[in-house]
Structures are given as structure tokens and as C-alpha cells.
CSV table of C-alpha atoms in Angstrom, one decimal:
chain,number,residue,atom,x,y,z
A,267,GLU,CA,-136.9,69.7,89.7
A,268,PRO,CA,-138.8,72.6,91.4
A,269,GLU,CA,-136.3,74.8,93.2
A,270,VAL,CA,-136.2,78.0,95.1
A,271,THR,CA,-134.9,80.8,93.3
A,272,GLN,CA,-133.2,84.1,94.9
A,273,THR,CA,-132.0,87.2,93.4
A,274,PRO,CA,-129.6,88.9,93.3
A,275,SER,CA,-126.9,86.6,94.2
A,276,HIS,CA,-124.8,89.3,95.5
A,277,GLN,CA,-125.9,92.7,96.9
A,278,VAL,CA,-123.2,95.3,98.0
A,279,THR,CA,-124.9,98.5,99.6
A,280,GLN,CA,-123.7,101.4,101.7
A,281,MET,CA,-124.7,101.6,105.6
A,282,GLY,CA,-127.9,103.0,106.2
A,283,GLN,CA,-129.5,102.2,102.7
A,284,GLU,CA,-132.5,100.1,102.2
A,285,VAL,CA,-132.1,96.7,100.4
A,286,ILE,CA,-134.8,94.2,99.0
A,287,LEU,CA,-134.1,90.6,98.6
A,288,ARG,CA,-136.2,88.5,96.4
A,289,CYS,CA,-137.2,85.0,96.5
A,290,VAL,CA,-139.5,82.7,94.5
A,291,PRO,CA,-140.7,79.8,96.6
A,292,ILE,CA,-141.5,76.4,95.2
A,293,SER,CA,-145.0,76.9,93.8
A,294,ASN,CA,-147.2,74.4,95.8
A,295,HIS,CA,-145.4,75.4,99.1
A,296,LEU,CA,-147.4,77.2,101.6
A,297,TYR,CA,-144.7,78.3,104.1
A,298,PHE,CA,-141.9,80.7,103.5
A,299,TYR,CA,-138.9,81.4,105.5
A,300,TRP,CA,-135.7,83.8,105.8
A,301,TYR,CA,-132.5,82.6,107.3
A,302,ARG,CA,-129.3,84.1,107.5
A,303,GLN,CA,-125.8,82.6,107.8
A,304,ILE,CA,-122.9,85.2,108.8
A,305,LEU,CA,-119.6,83.9,107.7
A,306,GLY,CA,-118.4,80.8,110.0
A,307,GLN,CA,-121.5,81.0,111.9
A,308,LYS,CA,-124.8,78.9,112.2
A,309,VAL,CA,-127.6,79.1,110.0
A,310,GLU,CA,-130.0,81.5,111.9
A,311,PHE,CA,-133.8,81.6,111.6
A,312,LEU,CA,-135.1,85.1,111.0
A,313,VAL,CA,-138.8,84.8,110.1
A,314,SER,CA,-141.5,82.6,108.7
A,315,PHE,CA,-144.4,83.4,106.7
A,316,TYR,CA,-147.9,81.8,106.2
A,317,ASN,CA,-151.2,82.9,104.7
A,318,ASN,CA,-149.9,86.4,104.0
A,319,GLU,CA,-148.6,87.1,107.5
A,320,ILE,CA,-145.7,86.4,109.8
A,321,SER,CA,-146.2,83.3,111.8
A,322,GLU,CA,-142.9,83.4,113.9
A,323,LYS,CA,-140.0,85.6,113.9
A,324,SER,CA,-136.7,85.5,116.1
A,325,GLU,CA,-135.2,88.3,118.1
A,326,ILE,CA,-132.8,89.1,115.2
A,327,PHE,CA,-135.9,89.9,113.1
A,328,ASP,CA,-136.5,93.6,114.5
A,329,ASP,CA,-138.1,96.7,113.1
A,330,GLN,CA,-135.6,97.1,110.4
A,331,PHE,CA,-136.8,94.0,108.7
A,332,SER,CA,-139.8,93.2,106.9
A,333,VAL,CA,-141.2,90.9,104.7
A,334,GLU,CA,-143.8,90.7,102.0
A,335,ARG,CA,-145.7,88.5,99.2
A,336,PRO,CA,-146.4,91.2,96.9
A,337,ASP,CA,-148.0,88.8,94.4
A,338,GLY,CA,-148.7,85.0,93.9
A,339,SER,CA,-144.9,84.1,93.4
A,340,ASN,CA,-142.5,86.4,95.1
A,341,PHE,CA,-141.6,86.7,98.7
A,342,THR,CA,-139.4,89.6,99.7
A,343,LEU,CA,-136.9,90.5,102.7
A,344,LYS,CA,-136.7,94.3,103.2
A,345,ILE,CA,-133.9,95.6,105.5
A,346,ARG,CA,-134.7,99.3,105.9
A,347,SER,CA,-131.5,101.0,107.1
A,348,THR,CA,-128.4,98.3,106.8
A,349,LYS,CA,-125.9,98.2,109.3
A,350,LEU,CA,-122.4,96.6,108.9
A,351,GLU,CA,-123.4,93.6,111.1
A,352,ASP,CA,-126.2,92.7,108.5
A,353,SER,CA,-123.6,91.5,106.1
A,354,ALA,CA,-124.3,87.9,105.7
A,355,MET,CA,-125.8,85.2,103.3
A,356,TYR,CA,-129.5,85.3,103.4
A,357,PHE,CA,-131.5,82.3,102.5
A,358,CYS,CA,-135.0,81.7,101.6
A,359,ALA,CA,-136.6,78.5,102.1
A,360,SER,CA,-140.2,77.2,101.6
A,361,SER,CA,-141.9,74.0,102.8
A,362,GLU,CA,-145.2,72.4,102.6
A,363,ALA,CA,-145.8,72.0,106.2
A,364,ARG,CA,-144.9,74.4,108.9
A,365,GLN,CA,-141.3,74.4,110.5
A,366,GLY,CA,-141.1,72.4,113.6
A,367,VAL,CA,-143.5,69.8,112.7
A,368,GLY,CA,-141.4,67.6,110.7
A,369,GLU,CA,-141.5,69.5,107.6
A,370,LYS,CA,-138.7,69.6,105.0
A,371,LEU,CA,-137.1,72.9,104.2
A,372,PHE,CA,-135.9,73.7,100.6
A,373,PHE,CA,-133.5,76.3,100.5
A,374,GLY,CA,-132.6,78.8,97.7
A,375,SER,CA,-128.9,79.5,96.7
A,376,GLY,CA,-128.7,82.5,98.8
A,377,THR,CA,-128.1,86.3,98.5
A,378,GLN,CA,-124.7,87.5,99.6
A,379,LEU,CA,-125.2,90.9,101.3
A,380,SER,CA,-122.2,93.0,101.7
A,381,VAL,CA,-122.8,96.4,103.8
A,382,LEU,CA,-120.0,98.8,103.4
B,192,GLN,CA,-125.9,73.9,127.2
B,193,LYS,CA,-126.4,75.0,123.7
B,194,GLU,CA,-129.5,73.6,122.0
B,195,VAL,CA,-127.7,71.9,119.3
B,196,GLU,CA,-124.0,71.5,119.5
B,197,GLN,CA,-121.9,70.4,116.2
B,198,ASP,CA,-118.2,70.6,116.6
B,199,PRO,CA,-117.2,72.8,113.6
B,200,GLY,CA,-113.8,71.5,113.2
B,201,PRO,CA,-112.8,70.9,109.5
B,202,LEU,CA,-112.4,67.2,108.5
B,203,SER,CA,-110.1,66.0,105.9
B,204,VAL,CA,-110.1,62.3,104.8
B,205,PRO,CA,-108.8,60.3,101.9
B,206,GLU,CA,-111.0,59.3,99.3
B,207,GLY,CA,-112.8,56.1,100.1
B,208,ALA,CA,-112.7,56.4,103.8
B,209,ILE,CA,-115.7,56.5,106.2
B,210,VAL,CA,-116.9,59.8,107.1
B,211,SER,CA,-118.3,60.3,110.8
B,212,LEU,CA,-120.3,63.3,111.7
B,213,ASN,CA,-122.3,63.9,114.9
B,214,CYS,CA,-124.4,66.3,116.9
B,215,THR,CA,-125.8,66.6,120.3
B,216,TYR,CA,-128.7,68.4,121.5
B,217,SER,CA,-130.6,69.3,124.8
B,218,ASN,CA,-134.1,70.2,123.7
B,219,SER,CA,-136.4,66.9,124.4
B,220,ALA,CA,-139.0,68.4,122.0
B,221,PHE,CA,-136.9,67.7,118.9
B,222,GLN,CA,-138.7,64.8,117.2
B,223,TYR,CA,-137.3,65.1,113.7
B,224,PHE,CA,-133.7,65.1,112.7
B,225,MET,CA,-132.3,66.0,109.5
B,226,TRP,CA,-128.8,66.4,107.8
B,227,TYR,CA,-128.2,69.0,105.4
B,228,ARG,CA,-125.2,69.4,102.9
B,229,GLN,CA,-124.1,72.8,101.8
B,230,TYR,CA,-121.7,73.3,98.8
B,231,SER,CA,-119.7,76.5,98.8
B,232,ARG,CA,-121.9,79.4,98.0
B,233,LYS,CA,-125.0,77.5,97.7
B,234,GLY,CA,-127.9,77.0,100.1
B,235,PRO,CA,-128.3,73.8,102.5
B,236,GLU,CA,-129.8,71.0,100.6
B,237,LEU,CA,-131.6,68.2,102.6
B,238,LEU,CA,-129.6,65.0,102.5
B,239,MET,CA,-131.3,62.8,105.2
B,240,TYR,CA,-134.5,62.8,107.3
B,241,THR,CA,-135.5,60.7,110.1
B,242,TYR,CA,-138.0,60.8,113.1
B,243,SER,CA,-137.2,57.7,115.1
B,244,SER,CA,-134.2,56.4,117.0
B,245,GLY,CA,-132.2,53.7,114.9
B,246,ASN,CA,-130.5,53.9,111.6
B,247,LYS,CA,-131.6,55.1,108.2
B,248,GLU,CA,-129.6,54.3,105.1
B,249,ASP,CA,-129.8,56.0,101.9
B,250,GLY,CA,-126.9,54.5,99.5
B,251,ARG,CA,-123.5,55.5,101.0
B,252,PHE,CA,-125.1,57.5,103.6
B,253,THR,CA,-126.5,56.4,107.1
B,254,ALA,CA,-128.2,58.6,109.6
B,255,GLN,CA,-128.2,57.4,113.2
B,256,VAL,CA,-130.5,58.7,115.9
B,257,ASP,CA,-130.1,58.0,119.7
B,258,LYS,CA,-133.0,59.9,121.3
B,259,SER,CA,-132.1,58.6,124.9
B,260,SER,CA,-128.5,60.1,124.6
B,261,LYS,CA,-129.7,63.0,122.4
B,262,TYR,CA,-127.1,62.2,119.9
B,263,ILE,CA,-127.3,62.1,116.1
B,264,SER,CA,-124.5,60.8,113.6
B,265,LEU,CA,-124.1,60.7,109.8
B,266,PHE,CA,-121.9,58.4,108.3
B,267,ILE,CA,-120.4,58.5,104.7
B,268,ARG,CA,-119.2,55.4,103.4
B,269,ASP,CA,-116.7,55.1,100.4
B,270,SER,CA,-116.2,59.0,100.5
B,271,GLN,CA,-115.8,60.8,97.2
B,272,PRO,CA,-114.3,64.1,96.3
B,273,SER,CA,-117.8,65.3,95.3
B,274,ASP,CA,-118.7,64.7,99.1
B,275,SER,CA,-116.5,67.6,99.8
B,276,ALA,CA,-119.1,70.1,101.4
B,277,THR,CA,-120.2,71.5,104.8
B,278,TYR,CA,-122.7,69.1,106.6
B,279,LEU,CA,-125.3,70.7,109.0
B,280,CYS,CA,-127.3,68.8,111.4
B,281,ALA,CA,-130.7,70.1,112.1
B,282,MET,CA,-133.6,69.2,114.3
B,283,SER,CA,-137.1,70.3,114.8
B,284,GLY,CA,-140.1,69.8,117.1
B,285,ASN,CA,-142.6,72.0,118.8
B,286,ASN,CA,-142.4,74.8,116.3
B,287,ARG,CA,-138.7,75.0,116.7
B,288,LEU,CA,-136.0,74.2,114.0
B,289,ALA,CA,-132.4,74.6,114.9
B,290,PHE,CA,-129.1,74.1,113.0
B,291,GLY,CA,-125.9,72.9,114.2
B,292,LYS,CA,-122.8,75.1,113.1
B,293,GLY,CA,-121.8,72.7,110.4
B,294,ASN,CA,-118.7,70.5,109.6
B,295,GLN,CA,-116.6,71.2,106.8
B,296,VAL,CA,-115.4,67.9,105.2
B,297,VAL,CA,-112.8,67.7,102.5
B,298,VAL,CA,-112.4,64.2,100.7
B,299,ILE,CA,-108.8,64.3,99.3
B,300,PRO,CA,-108.5,62.2,96.0
């Protein structure tokens, strides 16, 4: 069964360092997303990506964040200068249709980011 | 009022019991309603999906939607220890997708 894969599963970094989280969406999906979940909190939307550009982003997704699809399979989230409050589980997701119009999202297993 | 409300209180039930979970919402634009299951240290997995008021059954799972009351429910019959997970409601419409906070369910053998 096709699945979304994410690497690494755990990432530990020092405050102020840059991190790149990687995802391989399901191959025939066209829409890609990043979500995060702080321990004990809701799953929160960060950004959606379609046709090689950001289609929607939340207020959480500020200038320290960026996304890229560097080739035909990978989808990355970069956090430029990490802060303690960036510690969370980051989930990549993909879908055939656009978020908010009845799509079904498929999530990866997540990357647990710990900022020290 | 929060857009999606789900009482996050943990729920422990004996094996074989019926599990009942619910969410309320305030955004009338929501037209699609989902339940995701999340095992520990895993991503959410789509469990149930519906877009109309009424009931939808899939095996031991029943999703119920009442759009007039802005209320959705998930029932798990004959619960099994393998059903122990966090269950998140989610709803979408008008380019919005919002999740509830999740309910941790523990089914005790």
C-alpha cells in the first residue's frame, strides 16, 4: 500500500541551528502539506504546496520556515533558526485533491524535532 | 467558541464495551467530516470519512453527523485492545481543514 515516508524519525538540534525535514509523498498525489503537533496539543496546519508553490500557509509558518520540492519525489520543510518552541512532531501529508474540498489526507509517521 | 471542540479527556473502557466519542464545531462551511486514528508515535490514519448528515458504518465503527446541531460522533462496538489509540475528529470545507484535540482511548483486556 502506498504511504508517505518521512526522515529522520527523530532530530535533535541546538537552538539557532537550521534543520531540514524530509518527506516522500505518495507518488500520484498532487497536494502536499506540513502539519505539526506539540505534545498534548492539536494537530496544527503549517503549509500546503501545489504545483511547485505554496498554496496556503498558517500564521505559524513565518519567515523562519520554508518548503521545497527539490526533485520529483521529495518534499522538504526547512526551519532556518530553530527556537525552543519549535520542538514538536512534524507530519508530512499528501492528497489527491486540495485541502478543504473533501480531500483525504494521508500522513507520514512524523519527525520528532527536539530543540535544546 | 473554538472552531472544533473535542474533549481531550482520556477514556478507559473494558474490552467489548462500546466507545463513544464526539466533537462539536462552529464553522458552518464544514461539509466533510473525518475521524483519524493515531497510534503512539505514528501519524494520523484516516478511519472514517463522511459528508452528509446521518450514520455511516464500517465494520465495528459508526460515524454519525448531525449538521443541524454541528455535532459528530464516532462509535466503536465490541472494542478491542488494538483499538487503543488517540482518535481525532477533523472537518473541512471552504479551503479549511481543522482537527480536534484528540481523545486518548485505552481498551483494557
